[in-house]
mmCIF file with all atom_site columns, C-alpha atoms in Angstrom:
data_model
loop_
_atom_site.group_PDB
_atom_site.id
_atom_site.type_symbol
_atom_site.label_atom_id
_atom_site.label_alt_id
_atom_site.label_comp_id
_atom_site.label_asym_id
_atom_site.label_entity_id
_atom_site.label_seq_id
_atom_site.pdbx_PDB_ins_code
_atom_site.Cartn_x
_atom_site.Cartn_y
_atom_site.Cartn_z
_atom_site.occupancy
_atom_site.B_iso_or_equiv
_atom_site.pdbx_formal_charge
_atom_site.auth_seq_id
_atom_site.auth_comp_id
_atom_site.auth_asym_id
_atom_site.auth_atom_id
_atom_site.pdbx_PDB_model_num
ATOM 1  C CA . UNK X 1 1  ? 110.302 81.518  99.539  1.00 83.00 ? 3  UNK X CA 1
ATOM 2  C CA . UNK X 1 2  ? 111.879 82.308  103.146 1.00 92.00 ? 4  UNK X CA 1
ATOM 3  C CA . UNK X 1 3  ? 113.069 85.590  101.759 1.00 93.00 ? 5  UNK X CA 1
ATOM 4  C CA . UNK X 1 4  ? 109.261 86.114  101.300 1.00 93.00 ? 6  UNK X CA 1
ATOM 5  C CA . UNK X 1 5  ? 108.009 84.793  104.171 1.00 96.00 ? 7  UNK X CA 1
ATOM 6  C CA . UNK X 1 6  ? 110.710 87.157  106.540 1.00 96.00 ? 8  UNK X CA 1
ATOM 7  C CA . UNK X 1 7  ? 109.034 90.585  104.080 1.00 96.00 ? 9  UNK X CA 1
ATOM 8  C CA . UNK X 1 8  ? 105.247 89.406  105.810 1.00 97.00 ? 10 UNK X CA 1
ATOM 9  C CA . UNK X 1 9  ? 106.241 88.852  108.907 1.00 97.00 ? 11 UNK X CA 1
ATOM 10 C CA . UNK X 1 10 ? 108.436 92.174  109.091 1.00 97.00 ? 12 UNK X CA 1
ATOM 11 C CA . UNK X 1 11 ? 105.263 93.849  106.874 1.00 97.00 ? 13 UNK X CA 1
ATOM 12 C CA . UNK X 1 12 ? 102.679 92.603  109.685 1.00 97.00 ? 14 UNK X CA 1
ATOM 13 C CA . UNK X 1 13 ? 105.177 93.556  112.215 1.00 97.00 ? 15 UNK X CA 1
ATOM 14 C CA . UNK X 1 14 ? 104.854 97.102  111.419 1.00 96.00 ? 16 UNK X CA 1
ATOM 15 C CA . UNK X 1 15 ? 101.570 97.390  110.828 1.00 96.00 ? 17 UNK X CA 1
ATOM 16 C CA . UNK X 1 16 ? 100.518 96.124  114.085 1.00 95.00 ? 18 UNK X CA 1
ATOM 17 C CA . UNK X 1 17 ? 102.728 98.474  115.117 1.00 95.00 ? 19 UNK X CA 1
ATOM 18 C CA . UNK X 1 18 ? 101.455 100.907 113.606 1.00 93.00 ? 20 UNK X CA 1
ATOM 19 C CA . UNK X 1 19 ? 98.541  99.610  114.635 1.00 94.00 ? 21 UNK X CA 1
ATOM 20 C CA . UNK X 1 20 ? 99.394  99.628  118.665 1.00 92.00 ? 22 UNK X CA 1
ATOM 21 C CA . UNK X 1 21 ? 101.114 102.984 118.657 1.00 89.00 ? 23 UNK X CA 1
ATOM 22 C CA . UNK X 1 22 ? 97.507  103.735 117.444 1.00 88.00 ? 24 UNK X CA 1
ATOM 23 C CA . UNK X 1 23 ? 95.447  102.312 120.546 1.00 89.00 ? 25 UNK X CA 1
ATOM 24 C CA . UNK X 1 24 ? 97.836  103.989 122.645 1.00 88.00 ? 26 UNK X CA 1
ATOM 25 C CA . UNK X 1 25 ? 97.060  107.877 121.574 1.00 86.00 ? 27 UNK X CA 1
ATOM 26 C CA . UNK X 1 26 ? 93.648  107.508 121.961 1.00 87.00 ? 28 UNK X CA 1
ATOM 27 C CA . UNK X 1 27 ? 93.785  105.608 125.471 1.00 88.00 ? 29 UNK X CA 1
ATOM 28 C CA . UNK X 1 28 ? 96.426  107.620 126.621 1.00 83.00 ? 30 UNK X CA 1
ATOM 29 C CA . UNK X 1 29 ? 95.255  110.495 124.965 1.00 80.00 ? 31 UNK X CA 1
ATOM 30 C CA . UNK X 1 30 ? 98.974  111.584 123.411 1.00 66.00 ? 32 UNK X CA 1
ATOM 31 C CA . UNK X 1 31 ? 100.807 111.472 127.135 1.00 73.00 ? 33 UNK X CA 1
ATOM 32 C CA . UNK X 1 32 ? 103.008 108.336 126.049 1.00 76.00 ? 34 UNK X CA 1
ATOM 33 C CA . UNK X 1 33 ? 105.431 106.324 126.635 1.00 88.00 ? 35 UNK X CA 1
ATOM 34 C CA . UNK X 1 34 ? 103.448 103.068 125.231 1.00 87.00 ? 36 UNK X CA 1
ATOM 35 C CA . UNK X 1 35 ? 102.955 105.108 122.125 1.00 88.00 ? 37 UNK X CA 1
ATOM 36 C CA . UNK X 1 36 ? 106.168 105.775 121.540 1.00 88.00 ? 38 UNK X CA 1
ATOM 37 C CA . UNK X 1 37 ? 107.945 102.904 121.951 1.00 91.00 ? 39 UNK X CA 1
ATOM 38 C CA . UNK X 1 38 ? 105.789 101.359 119.288 1.00 90.00 ? 40 UNK X CA 1
ATOM 39 C CA . UNK X 1 39 ? 106.189 103.907 116.999 1.00 90.00 ? 41 UNK X CA 1
ATOM 40 C CA . UNK X 1 40 ? 110.174 103.031 117.511 1.00 94.00 ? 42 UNK X CA 1
ATOM 41 C CA . UNK X 1 41 ? 109.627 99.525  116.912 1.00 95.00 ? 43 UNK X CA 1
ATOM 42 C CA . UNK X 1 42 ? 108.007 100.431 113.587 1.00 95.00 ? 44 UNK X CA 1
ATOM 43 C CA . UNK X 1 43 ? 110.552 102.822 112.723 1.00 96.00 ? 45 UNK X CA 1
ATOM 44 C CA . UNK X 1 44 ? 113.281 99.667  113.635 1.00 97.00 ? 46 UNK X CA 1
ATOM 45 C CA . UNK X 1 45 ? 110.851 96.895  111.901 1.00 97.00 ? 47 UNK X CA 1
ATOM 46 C CA . UNK X 1 46 ? 110.585 99.534  108.383 1.00 97.00 ? 48 UNK X CA 1
ATOM 47 C CA . UNK X 1 47 ? 114.502 100.267 108.550 1.00 98.00 ? 49 UNK X CA 1
ATOM 48 C CA . UNK X 1 48 ? 115.138 96.317  108.936 1.00 97.00 ? 50 UNK X CA 1
ATOM 49 C CA . UNK X 1 49 ? 112.791 95.594  105.749 1.00 97.00 ? 51 UNK X CA 1
ATOM 50 C CA . UNK X 1 50 ? 114.509 97.905  103.516 1.00 97.00 ? 52 UNK X CA 1
ATOM 51 C CA . UNK X 1 51 ? 118.284 96.635  104.744 1.00 97.00 ? 53 UNK X CA 1
ATOM 52 C CA . UNK X 1 52 ? 116.687 93.924  104.130 1.00 96.00 ? 54 UNK X CA 1
ATOM 53 C CA . UNK X 1 53 ? 115.403 94.362  100.460 1.00 95.00 ? 55 UNK X CA 1
ATOM 54 C CA . UNK X 1 54 ? 118.826 95.679  100.327 1.00 95.00 ? 56 UNK X CA 1
ATOM 55 C CA . UNK X 1 55 ? 120.817 92.328  100.704 1.00 95.00 ? 57 UNK X CA 1
ATOM 56 C CA . UNK X 1 56 ? 118.181 90.996  98.497  1.00 95.00 ? 58 UNK X CA 1
ATOM 57 C CA . UNK X 1 57 ? 118.899 93.053  95.293  1.00 93.00 ? 59 UNK X CA 1
ATOM 58 C CA . UNK X 1 58 ? 122.940 92.764  95.903  1.00 95.00 ? 60 UNK X CA 1
ATOM 59 C CA . UNK X 1 59 ? 122.614 88.594  95.829  1.00 94.00 ? 61 UNK X CA 1
ATOM 60 C CA . UNK X 1 60 ? 120.643 88.339  93.668  1.00 90.00 ? 62 UNK X CA 1
ATOM 61 C CA . UNK X 1 61 ? 117.780 86.711  94.989  1.00 91.00 ? 63 UNK X CA 1
ATOM 62 C CA . UNK X 1 62 ? 115.199 89.585  94.134  1.00 90.00 ? 64 UNK X CA 1
ATOM 63 C CA . UNK X 1 63 ? 115.699 91.308  90.823  1.00 87.00 ? 65 UNK X CA 1
ATOM 64 C CA . UNK X 1 64 ? 114.285 95.138  89.656  1.00 82.00 ? 66 UNK X CA 1
ATOM 65 C CA . UNK X 1 65 ? 112.425 95.552  87.411  1.00 80.00 ? 67 UNK X CA 1
ATOM 66 C CA . UNK X 1 66 ? 109.897 98.614  85.964  1.00 76.00 ? 68 UNK X CA 1
ATOM 67 C CA . UNK X 1 67 ? 105.852 98.805  86.337  1.00 77.00 ? 69 UNK X CA 1
ATOM 68 C CA . UNK X 1 68 ? 105.113 98.947  83.054  1.00 72.00 ? 70 UNK X CA 1
ATOM 69 C CA . UNK X 1 69 ? 105.746 96.483  80.579  1.00 69.00 ? 71 UNK X CA 1
ATOM 70 C CA . UNK X 1 70 ? 108.401 96.697  76.848  1.00 59.00 ? 72 UNK X CA 1
#
C-alpha cells in the first residue's frame, strides 16, 4: 500500500513538473532557467521512480509478469 502511494506521488510529481516546464517554455519564449529547473526536477523524479521500482523488485515487493496470459 505504501509502495503504491509512493509510486503514484512520484508519477504525479513527474506530470506536474512536465506541465510546469511547458508553461515556462510558453511564457518565457524558450529562454528560461525556470524551464530548465522544472525539466531537471522531472528527470530526477523519473530516476528516483526507476530506483524505487528496482529496489522493490529486488526485495520481492513487486513481481514482474508478462503482458499476455499463459
